[in-house]
Each structure stands twice: as structure tokens, then as C-alpha cells.
Amino acid sequence: MTQRHLIAATILLAIAALAAAPARAQTQAGQREAPAFAPVTPERLLNAEDEPHNWLMYSGNYKAQRYTRLDQIDRRNVAGLEIAWVYQLAVLDRAETTPLVVDSVMYITESPSTVIAVDAATGRPYWRYEHPLPDGIIICCGRNNRGVAVQGDRVIMSTLDAHLVALDARTGSVLWETEVQEASSGYSKTAAPLIVGDKIFTGVAGGEYGIRGVVDAYDLESGAREWRFYTTPGPDHPDNRTWSGDSWRTGGSATWMTGSYDPELNLLYWGTGNPGPDYDGTVREGDNLYSDSVVAL
């Protein structure tokens, strides 16, 4: 079995202590509410690095450093780590999730578009939400879901059919759902959203299928879209000249990974993918801005 399949099959939590009783036998328990936790405020997200016992966003903090100040495990005791608990995922598929930890609750995503809330101490599940997907979804590189975003009492997830879904953090019930783009046109979403203030920022995947890349902002409360930035400029923008003819309409430049944020400058930084079609540049002559770039918004 490959390493990827091992990761896809299980999520392991190891601590430098004696192993706790396995929670595997408890995973068939019925849905139940997760315990209440202190609201995840914008201030907590701005200062996420000050809560090393938590992991409040996909990259750990807005700087996307993925660094933690936890120091309980070090070179002196790492050899004594044992498995504390195992949560068995329900599908044998890709597992590229970054779990979030909010006080005592861990939020895990499972391919293709599922969220599970578990007890971070035992691995016992609280609730599970599985987003229904239509037939005919066009995807390139795996039925992935890389994680969620949390603020207030809400968990926000992107789905493989290019929707955004807001869930109640305690119960997993759907609060709202928004279609970002049409999945039948080649759009999909696999990245964790990024929440700043009262806005959700998110991109799209599908650069291999003639999409037009975007970075979107949505209202956290209602799910309404507030603005959209196209990563292949249209005729009303001077950088449209970097695309020949109408190639910008299907130019790819997908925004398929989570961006970062600088609170001092109030700027988002978002990476973009390949122009499309990626292997035939003759149909899109020019510099093809803003593909293969980092954009500051």
C-alpha cells in the first residue's frame, strides 16, 4: 500500500504519552452536537499564532507560514510517540485535508465533499455532513477537498461541484449554499476558503477544461457574492492585450489553492495556475496575464 493510500485511509494523532483507548469502535455512534466553544472572532484569526493549541485556518495563520510554537514534542521524546487514536475515513480516495482544531473540536474533510467534526482528544465523531454531488462533474486531478474555514459559529466548505456551503459548527446543519460557477462548464473547487473579517475569499479549479479563473469574495452571513476578480482580463482591461483574440474567455489561470492575507496592507495574495490550453500556446499567443502568477488584491 502506498503512502498516499495510507494517508487516505486514516488520520493519526500521536502524542508523547501513553496511547489512549482507541475510538474506532465509537465511530458508528449517531450524530450529536459538538460542544460549544468560544466564538472564532476576526481578532482570533488575526492572532491565530497566539493559540498554538489550536489550528484556526488552513495555513495556520494569514501569513500562510504553517508554523506552530508547540514544544511538547521535541528530539528528546519523539521516539516515544504512540498512536493516541485513529479515525477511519469512509472512502479510499485522496486525502489532502488540513484538519482545523478549534478548542476541543477537530474539523476534517473527506473526499469528495464531506466534513466531519470529531473530538480532538478521542477521535470520536460528533457529526458528519456529506454534500450531494450531481453526475457529470469534470475534474482533472483527483476528487480532493483540502479543508474548511471557520469563523463565529460557522464552518465554510468548498465543494467539488463549485459551490460554497456554510454549516453550523455545532450541528453540521446547512445554513446556506451558493453556486460559485457551473460544474458542467468544467469548474470545480477543492481548496479551503479563506475568511477575513466578514468576507469569504475563494478561487476555482479547472484550468485544464477551458474555464476562466476568478478570485471571489462572499458575505459570511448570507453567502451573497460581493465582488469577483478575473485572472484572465477581459476587453475592458489593458492587460487583455496579452491574450490573442478571445482566448481569454477560456484561458484557465485557475486559483485552485488557498491564498494568504497581509492585515497591515489589507492585501490578499493569490496564486494562479497554468494558462489554457496548457500544451498548445499557439491558440493564446502573448504573455497570458495573470496566469502562472501571484496577484495582490
mmCIF file of C-alpha atoms in Angstrom:
data_model
loop_
_atom_site.group_PDB
_atom_site.id
_atom_site.type_symbol
_atom_site.label_atom_id
_atom_site.label_comp_id
_atom_site.label_asym_id
_atom_site.label_seq_id
_atom_site.Cartn_x
_atom_site.Cartn_y
_atom_site.Cartn_z
ATOM 1 C CA MET A 1 0.000 0.000 0.000
ATOM 2 C CA THR A 2 1.408 3.396 -0.963
ATOM 3 C CA GLN A 3 1.950 6.250 1.452
ATOM 4 C CA ARG A 4 -0.856 8.204 -0.203
ATOM 5 C CA HIS A 5 -3.274 5.317 0.306
ATOM 6 C CA LEU A 6 -2.234 5.050 3.920
ATOM 7 C CA ILE A 7 -2.939 8.736 4.407
ATOM 8 C CA ALA A 8 -6.207 8.391 2.570
ATOM 9 C CA ALA A 9 -7.269 5.545 4.834
ATOM 10 C CA THR A 10 -6.564 7.091 8.211
ATOM 11 C CA ILE A 11 -5.790 10.241 10.108
ATOM 12 C CA LEU A 12 -3.469 9.553 13.011
ATOM 13 C CA LEU A 13 -2.900 11.737 16.049
ATOM 14 C CA ALA A 14 0.267 10.959 18.032
ATOM 15 C CA ILE A 15 1.253 12.449 21.377
ATOM 16 C CA ALA A 16 4.278 11.948 23.595
ATOM 17 C CA ALA A 17 2.372 9.964 26.203
ATOM 18 C CA LEU A 18 0.787 6.555 26.691
ATOM 19 C CA ALA A 19 -1.744 5.723 23.997
ATOM 20 C CA ALA A 20 -5.364 6.440 24.851
ATOM 21 C CA ALA A 21 -8.096 3.865 24.284
ATOM 22 C CA PRO A 22 -8.884 3.572 20.554
ATOM 23 C CA ALA A 23 -12.005 5.419 19.379
ATOM 24 C CA ARG A 24 -12.511 3.221 16.315
ATOM 25 C CA ALA A 25 -15.402 1.315 17.934
ATOM 26 C CA GLN A 26 -17.211 4.580 18.656
ATOM 27 C CA THR A 27 -17.311 5.890 15.101
ATOM 28 C CA GLN A 28 -20.714 4.279 14.448
ATOM 29 C CA ALA A 29 -22.416 6.415 17.090
ATOM 30 C CA GLY A 30 -25.275 8.651 15.958
ATOM 31 C CA GLN A 31 -24.952 12.301 15.086
ATOM 32 C CA ARG A 32 -24.602 14.588 18.080
ATOM 33 C CA GLU A 33 -23.797 18.202 18.736
ATOM 34 C CA ALA A 34 -20.219 19.281 19.158
ATOM 35 C CA PRO A 35 -19.530 21.139 22.406
ATOM 36 C CA ALA A 36 -19.755 24.898 22.419
ATOM 37 C CA PHE A 37 -16.501 26.798 22.059
ATOM 38 C CA ALA A 38 -15.522 30.433 22.259
ATOM 39 C CA PRO A 39 -16.580 32.119 19.007
ATOM 40 C CA VAL A 40 -13.838 32.285 16.412
ATOM 41 C CA THR A 41 -13.735 36.053 16.039
ATOM 42 C CA PRO A 42 -11.862 38.066 13.394
ATOM 43 C CA GLU A 43 -9.477 39.056 16.178
ATOM 44 C CA ARG A 44 -8.706 35.417 16.969
ATOM 45 C CA LEU A 45 -7.932 34.757 13.319
ATOM 46 C CA LEU A 46 -5.690 37.823 13.131
ATOM 47 C CA ASN A 47 -3.752 36.488 16.116
ATOM 48 C CA ALA A 48 -4.002 32.783 15.334
ATOM 49 C CA GLU A 49 -0.311 32.202 16.067
ATOM 50 C CA ASP A 50 -1.017 33.128 19.707
ATOM 51 C CA GLU A 51 -3.153 29.968 20.042
ATOM 52 C CA PRO A 52 -0.685 27.194 19.239
ATOM 53 C CA HIS A 53 -3.026 24.616 20.814
ATOM 54 C CA ASN A 54 -5.488 25.417 18.005
ATOM 55 C CA TRP A 55 -5.218 25.425 14.220
ATOM 56 C CA LEU A 56 -7.779 28.011 13.185
ATOM 57 C CA MET A 57 -7.239 28.232 9.428
ATOM 58 C CA TYR A 58 -5.875 26.200 6.548
ATOM 59 C CA SER A 59 -2.314 27.547 6.683
ATOM 60 C CA GLY A 60 -2.231 28.195 10.426
ATOM 61 C CA ASN A 61 -2.226 31.971 10.106
ATOM 62 C CA TYR A 62 -2.809 34.650 7.488
ATOM 63 C CA LYS A 63 0.892 34.629 6.606
ATOM 64 C CA ALA A 64 0.485 31.024 5.444
ATOM 65 C CA GLN A 65 3.624 30.008 7.346
ATOM 66 C CA ARG A 66 2.210 26.699 8.656
ATOM 67 C CA TYR A 67 4.366 27.115 11.747
ATOM 68 C CA THR A 68 3.403 26.253 15.320
ATOM 69 C CA ARG A 69 5.052 27.219 18.592
ATOM 70 C CA LEU A 70 4.068 23.956 20.259
ATOM 71 C CA ASP A 71 7.091 22.485 22.030
ATOM 72 C CA GLN A 72 5.820 19.450 23.955
ATOM 73 C CA ILE A 73 7.204 17.103 21.303
ATOM 74 C CA ASP A 74 10.924 17.506 20.676
ATOM 75 C CA ARG A 75 14.034 15.478 19.836
ATOM 76 C CA ARG A 76 14.180 14.052 23.347
ATOM 77 C CA ASN A 77 10.779 12.366 23.317
ATOM 78 C CA VAL A 78 9.803 11.961 19.668
ATOM 79 C CA ALA A 79 10.955 8.329 19.676
ATOM 80 C CA GLY A 80 8.350 7.552 22.345
ATOM 81 C CA LEU A 81 5.330 8.729 20.369
ATOM 82 C CA GLU A 82 2.426 6.293 20.235
ATOM 83 C CA ILE A 83 -0.900 6.352 18.451
ATOM 84 C CA ALA A 84 -3.484 8.068 20.643
ATOM 85 C CA TRP A 85 -6.468 7.455 18.381
ATOM 86 C CA VAL A 86 -7.417 6.608 14.814
ATOM 87 C CA TYR A 87 -10.350 7.951 12.838
ATOM 88 C CA GLN A 88 -11.088 5.760 9.828
ATOM 89 C CA LEU A 89 -12.182 7.722 6.764
ATOM 90 C CA ALA A 90 -15.179 6.296 4.935
ATOM 91 C CA VAL A 91 -13.654 6.401 1.453
ATOM 92 C CA LEU A 92 -10.444 5.040 -0.037
ATOM 93 C CA ASP A 93 -9.606 8.122 -2.036
ATOM 94 C CA ARG A 94 -7.187 11.012 -1.932
ATOM 95 C CA ALA A 95 -6.815 12.645 1.474
ATOM 96 C CA GLU A 96 -5.212 16.078 1.194
ATOM 97 C CA THR A 97 -7.096 17.690 4.069
ATOM 98 C CA THR A 98 -5.584 20.008 6.656
ATOM 99 C CA PRO A 99 -7.710 19.494 9.790
ATOM 100 C CA LEU A 100 -8.731 22.565 11.787
ATOM 101 C CA VAL A 101 -8.727 22.458 15.586
ATOM 102 C CA VAL A 102 -10.972 24.850 17.498
ATOM 103 C CA ASP A 103 -10.553 24.281 21.225
ATOM 104 C CA SER A 104 -11.713 20.676 21.672
ATOM 105 C CA VAL A 105 -13.205 20.111 18.207
ATOM 106 C CA MET A 106 -11.361 18.979 15.069
ATOM 107 C CA TYR A 107 -12.861 19.512 11.611
ATOM 108 C CA ILE A 108 -11.697 17.036 8.963
ATOM 109 C CA THR A 109 -12.673 16.948 5.303
ATOM 110 C CA GLU A 110 -13.006 13.778 3.292
ATOM 111 C CA SER A 111 -13.111 13.332 -0.472
ATOM 112 C CA PRO A 112 -15.027 14.353 -2.392
ATOM 113 C CA SER A 113 -17.044 16.933 -0.362
ATOM 114 C CA THR A 114 -17.595 15.808 3.221
ATOM 115 C CA VAL A 115 -16.916 17.420 6.612
ATOM 116 C CA ILE A 116 -16.614 15.519 9.891
ATOM 117 C CA ALA A 117 -16.447 17.102 13.347
ATOM 118 C CA VAL A 118 -14.629 14.918 15.890
ATOM 119 C CA ASP A 119 -13.494 15.153 19.488
ATOM 120 C CA ALA A 120 -9.873 16.249 19.217
ATOM 121 C CA ALA A 121 -8.965 14.308 22.368
ATOM 122 C CA THR A 122 -10.530 10.954 21.470
ATOM 123 C CA GLY A 123 -11.347 10.951 17.744
ATOM 124 C CA ARG A 124 -14.990 10.218 18.485
ATOM 125 C CA PRO A 125 -17.200 11.822 15.806
ATOM 126 C CA TYR A 126 -19.838 14.395 16.610
ATOM 127 C CA TRP A 127 -21.427 14.888 13.204
ATOM 128 C CA ARG A 128 -20.842 14.302 9.514
ATOM 129 C CA TYR A 129 -22.042 16.333 6.527
ATOM 130 C CA GLU A 130 -21.828 14.836 3.043
ATOM 131 C CA HIS A 131 -22.559 17.257 0.210
ATOM 132 C CA PRO A 132 -24.652 15.681 -2.574
ATOM 133 C CA LEU A 133 -22.950 15.909 -5.954
ATOM 134 C CA PRO A 134 -24.539 15.846 -9.411
ATOM 135 C CA ASP A 135 -23.487 13.490 -12.168
ATOM 136 C CA GLY A 136 -21.082 14.598 -14.858
ATOM 137 C CA ILE A 137 -18.636 16.662 -12.810
ATOM 138 C CA ILE A 138 -15.475 17.360 -14.814
ATOM 139 C CA ILE A 139 -12.308 17.203 -12.730
ATOM 140 C CA CYS A 140 -8.670 16.978 -13.604
ATOM 141 C CA CYS A 141 -6.533 15.714 -10.812
ATOM 142 C CA GLY A 142 -8.444 13.887 -8.115
ATOM 143 C CA ARG A 143 -11.597 14.153 -6.012
ATOM 144 C CA ASN A 144 -9.901 16.295 -3.396
ATOM 145 C CA ASN A 145 -11.068 18.500 -0.565
ATOM 146 C CA ARG A 146 -8.257 20.269 1.247
ATOM 147 C CA GLY A 147 -10.111 21.711 4.225
ATOM 148 C CA VAL A 148 -12.569 24.215 5.634
ATOM 149 C CA ALA A 149 -12.635 27.688 7.158
ATOM 150 C CA VAL A 150 -14.219 28.632 10.495
ATOM 151 C CA GLN A 151 -15.485 31.882 11.945
ATOM 152 C CA GLY A 152 -18.126 32.590 14.556
ATOM 153 C CA ASP A 153 -20.376 29.540 14.697
ATOM 154 C CA ARG A 154 -19.891 28.635 11.034
ATOM 155 C CA VAL A 155 -17.850 26.136 9.081
ATOM 156 C CA ILE A 156 -17.380 27.056 5.413
ATOM 157 C CA MET A 157 -16.574 24.386 2.826
ATOM 158 C CA SER A 158 -15.915 24.430 -0.916
ATOM 159 C CA THR A 159 -17.422 21.528 -2.846
ATOM 160 C CA LEU A 160 -16.367 19.587 -5.909
ATOM 161 C CA ASP A 161 -19.362 20.921 -7.880
ATOM 162 C CA ALA A 162 -18.116 24.515 -7.366
ATOM 163 C CA HIS A 163 -20.415 25.508 -4.515
ATOM 164 C CA LEU A 164 -19.796 27.152 -1.142
ATOM 165 C CA VAL A 165 -21.635 25.700 1.856
ATOM 166 C CA ALA A 166 -21.997 27.200 5.331
ATOM 167 C CA LEU A 167 -22.599 24.726 8.174
ATOM 168 C CA ASP A 168 -23.484 25.181 11.825
ATOM 169 C CA ALA A 169 -20.227 24.400 13.635
ATOM 170 C CA ARG A 170 -22.009 22.508 16.431
ATOM 171 C CA THR A 171 -24.602 20.514 14.492
ATOM 172 C CA GLY A 172 -23.402 20.335 10.887
ATOM 173 C CA SER A 173 -26.744 21.618 9.593
ATOM 174 C CA VAL A 174 -26.693 23.672 6.388
ATOM 175 C CA LEU A 175 -27.106 27.420 6.923
ATOM 176 C CA TRP A 176 -26.756 28.464 3.285
ATOM 177 C CA GLU A 177 -25.386 27.213 -0.029
ATOM 178 C CA THR A 178 -24.136 29.252 -3.004
ATOM 179 C CA GLU A 179 -23.200 28.169 -6.514
ATOM 180 C CA VAL A 180 -19.878 29.806 -7.415
ATOM 181 C CA GLN A 181 -19.674 28.554 -11.015
ATOM 182 C CA GLU A 182 -21.275 25.870 -13.175
ATOM 183 C CA ALA A 183 -19.660 22.483 -12.659
ATOM 184 C CA SER A 184 -20.901 21.372 -16.074
ATOM 185 C CA SER A 185 -18.622 24.022 -17.629
ATOM 186 C CA GLY A 186 -15.505 22.473 -16.108
ATOM 187 C CA TYR A 187 -15.379 24.393 -12.822
ATOM 188 C CA SER A 188 -14.678 22.691 -9.509
ATOM 189 C CA LYS A 189 -13.465 23.694 -6.050
ATOM 190 C CA THR A 190 -11.017 21.739 -3.915
ATOM 191 C CA ALA A 191 -9.258 24.364 -1.768
ATOM 192 C CA ALA A 192 -10.128 25.574 1.705
ATOM 193 C CA PRO A 193 -11.726 29.038 1.732
ATOM 194 C CA LEU A 194 -10.051 31.977 3.481
ATOM 195 C CA ILE A 195 -12.103 34.166 5.837
ATOM 196 C CA VAL A 196 -11.087 37.766 6.567
ATOM 197 C CA GLY A 197 -13.481 39.896 8.583
ATOM 198 C CA ASP A 198 -16.992 39.297 7.281
ATOM 199 C CA LYS A 199 -15.868 38.035 3.879
ATOM 200 C CA ILE A 200 -15.065 34.595 2.479
ATOM 201 C CA PHE A 201 -12.403 34.531 -0.229
ATOM 202 C CA THR A 202 -12.229 31.596 -2.592
ATOM 203 C CA GLY A 203 -10.979 30.523 -6.013
ATOM 204 C CA VAL A 204 -11.761 27.813 -8.545
ATOM 205 C CA ALA A 205 -10.124 24.802 -10.161
ATOM 206 C CA GLY A 206 -10.494 23.547 -13.723
ATOM 207 C CA GLY A 207 -7.723 25.245 -15.674
ATOM 208 C CA GLU A 208 -7.428 22.166 -17.893
ATOM 209 C CA TYR A 209 -11.027 22.472 -19.116
ATOM 210 C CA GLY A 210 -11.365 25.938 -20.602
ATOM 211 C CA ILE A 211 -12.538 27.819 -17.537
ATOM 212 C CA ARG A 212 -11.819 31.455 -16.710
ATOM 213 C CA GLY A 213 -10.110 31.809 -13.338
ATOM 214 C CA VAL A 214 -11.554 34.001 -10.581
ATOM 215 C CA VAL A 215 -10.980 35.112 -7.023
ATOM 216 C CA ASP A 216 -14.327 35.790 -5.335
ATOM 217 C CA ALA A 217 -15.480 37.475 -2.129
ATOM 218 C CA TYR A 218 -18.686 36.265 -0.441
ATOM 219 C CA ASP A 219 -20.605 37.582 2.547
ATOM 220 C CA LEU A 220 -20.132 35.305 5.545
ATOM 221 C CA GLU A 221 -23.648 35.859 6.859
ATOM 222 C CA SER A 222 -25.689 35.409 3.688
ATOM 223 C CA GLY A 223 -23.442 33.739 1.119
ATOM 224 C CA ALA A 224 -24.043 36.550 -1.377
ATOM 225 C CA ARG A 225 -21.174 37.357 -3.714
ATOM 226 C CA GLU A 226 -19.670 40.799 -3.098
ATOM 227 C CA TRP A 227 -17.031 41.033 -5.819
ATOM 228 C CA ARG A 228 -15.166 38.980 -8.410
ATOM 229 C CA PHE A 229 -11.661 39.345 -9.881
ATOM 230 C CA TYR A 230 -10.955 37.584 -13.176
ATOM 231 C CA THR A 231 -7.457 36.195 -13.614
ATOM 232 C CA THR A 232 -7.765 36.455 -17.409
ATOM 233 C CA PRO A 233 -8.578 40.139 -18.054
ATOM 234 C CA GLY A 234 -11.460 40.980 -20.377
ATOM 235 C CA PRO A 235 -11.530 43.618 -23.140
ATOM 236 C CA ASP A 236 -12.241 46.402 -20.629
ATOM 237 C CA HIS A 237 -8.785 45.916 -19.067
ATOM 238 C CA PRO A 238 -5.469 46.947 -20.699
ATOM 239 C CA ASP A 239 -3.862 43.586 -19.869
ATOM 240 C CA ASN A 240 -6.367 41.895 -22.142
ATOM 241 C CA ARG A 241 -3.858 42.585 -24.923
ATOM 242 C CA THR A 242 -1.714 39.756 -23.504
ATOM 243 C CA TRP A 243 -4.292 37.293 -24.876
ATOM 244 C CA SER A 244 -4.812 36.761 -28.584
ATOM 245 C CA GLY A 245 -8.363 37.042 -29.855
ATOM 246 C CA ASP A 246 -10.951 35.608 -27.478
ATOM 247 C CA SER A 247 -8.542 33.155 -25.839
ATOM 248 C CA TRP A 248 -9.023 34.971 -22.517
ATOM 249 C CA ARG A 249 -12.537 33.534 -22.296
ATOM 250 C CA THR A 250 -11.160 30.017 -21.773
ATOM 251 C CA GLY A 251 -7.666 30.940 -20.609
ATOM 252 C CA GLY A 252 -7.587 28.927 -17.393
ATOM 253 C CA SER A 253 -5.355 30.646 -14.830
ATOM 254 C CA ALA A 254 -7.192 28.721 -12.127
ATOM 255 C CA THR A 255 -6.980 29.787 -8.485
ATOM 256 C CA TRP A 256 -7.066 26.293 -7.074
ATOM 257 C CA MET A 257 -5.130 26.818 -3.818
ATOM 258 C CA THR A 258 -5.865 28.921 -0.746
ATOM 259 C CA GLY A 259 -4.354 32.401 -0.704
ATOM 260 C CA SER A 260 -2.833 34.449 2.106
ATOM 261 C CA TYR A 261 -3.538 37.874 3.623
ATOM 262 C CA ASP A 262 -1.496 40.814 4.919
ATOM 263 C CA PRO A 263 -3.573 42.669 7.550
ATOM 264 C CA GLU A 264 -1.242 45.666 7.642
ATOM 265 C CA LEU A 265 -1.557 46.307 3.910
ATOM 266 C CA ASN A 266 -5.077 44.844 3.695
ATOM 267 C CA LEU A 267 -3.977 42.819 0.674
ATOM 268 C CA LEU A 268 -4.798 39.305 -0.460
ATOM 269 C CA TYR A 269 -2.123 37.268 -2.230
ATOM 270 C CA TRP A 270 -3.373 34.521 -4.515
ATOM 271 C CA GLY A 271 -1.506 32.119 -6.771
ATOM 272 C CA THR A 272 -2.772 31.332 -10.254
ATOM 273 C CA GLY A 273 -2.253 28.251 -12.386
ATOM 274 C CA ASN A 274 -1.378 27.482 -15.969
ATOM 275 C CA PRO A 275 -2.962 29.203 -18.974
ATOM 276 C CA GLY A 276 -5.204 27.034 -21.064
ATOM 277 C CA PRO A 277 -4.829 25.048 -23.115
ATOM 278 C CA ASP A 278 -1.602 24.352 -21.297
ATOM 279 C CA TYR A 279 0.170 22.395 -24.062
ATOM 280 C CA ASP A 280 -0.793 24.483 -27.092
ATOM 281 C CA GLY A 281 0.230 28.113 -26.816
ATOM 282 C CA THR A 282 -0.459 28.825 -30.474
ATOM 283 C CA VAL A 283 -4.129 29.499 -29.700
ATOM 284 C CA ARG A 284 -3.337 32.000 -26.921
ATOM 285 C CA GLU A 285 -0.302 33.926 -28.110
ATOM 286 C CA GLY A 286 1.032 36.539 -25.695
ATOM 287 C CA ASP A 287 2.091 36.763 -22.054
ATOM 288 C CA ASN A 288 -1.322 35.496 -20.864
ATOM 289 C CA LEU A 289 -1.629 37.629 -17.739
ATOM 290 C CA TYR A 290 -2.314 36.752 -14.951
ATOM 291 C CA SER A 291 -1.619 33.039 -15.339
ATOM 292 C CA ASP A 292 1.324 31.392 -13.544
ATOM 293 C CA SER A 293 1.479 34.398 -11.227
ATOM 294 C CA VAL A 294 0.836 35.720 -7.749
ATOM 295 C CA VAL A 295 -1.751 38.506 -7.713
ATOM 296 C CA ALA A 296 -2.177 41.060 -4.918
ATOM 297 C CA LEU A 297 -5.763 42.216 -4.415
#
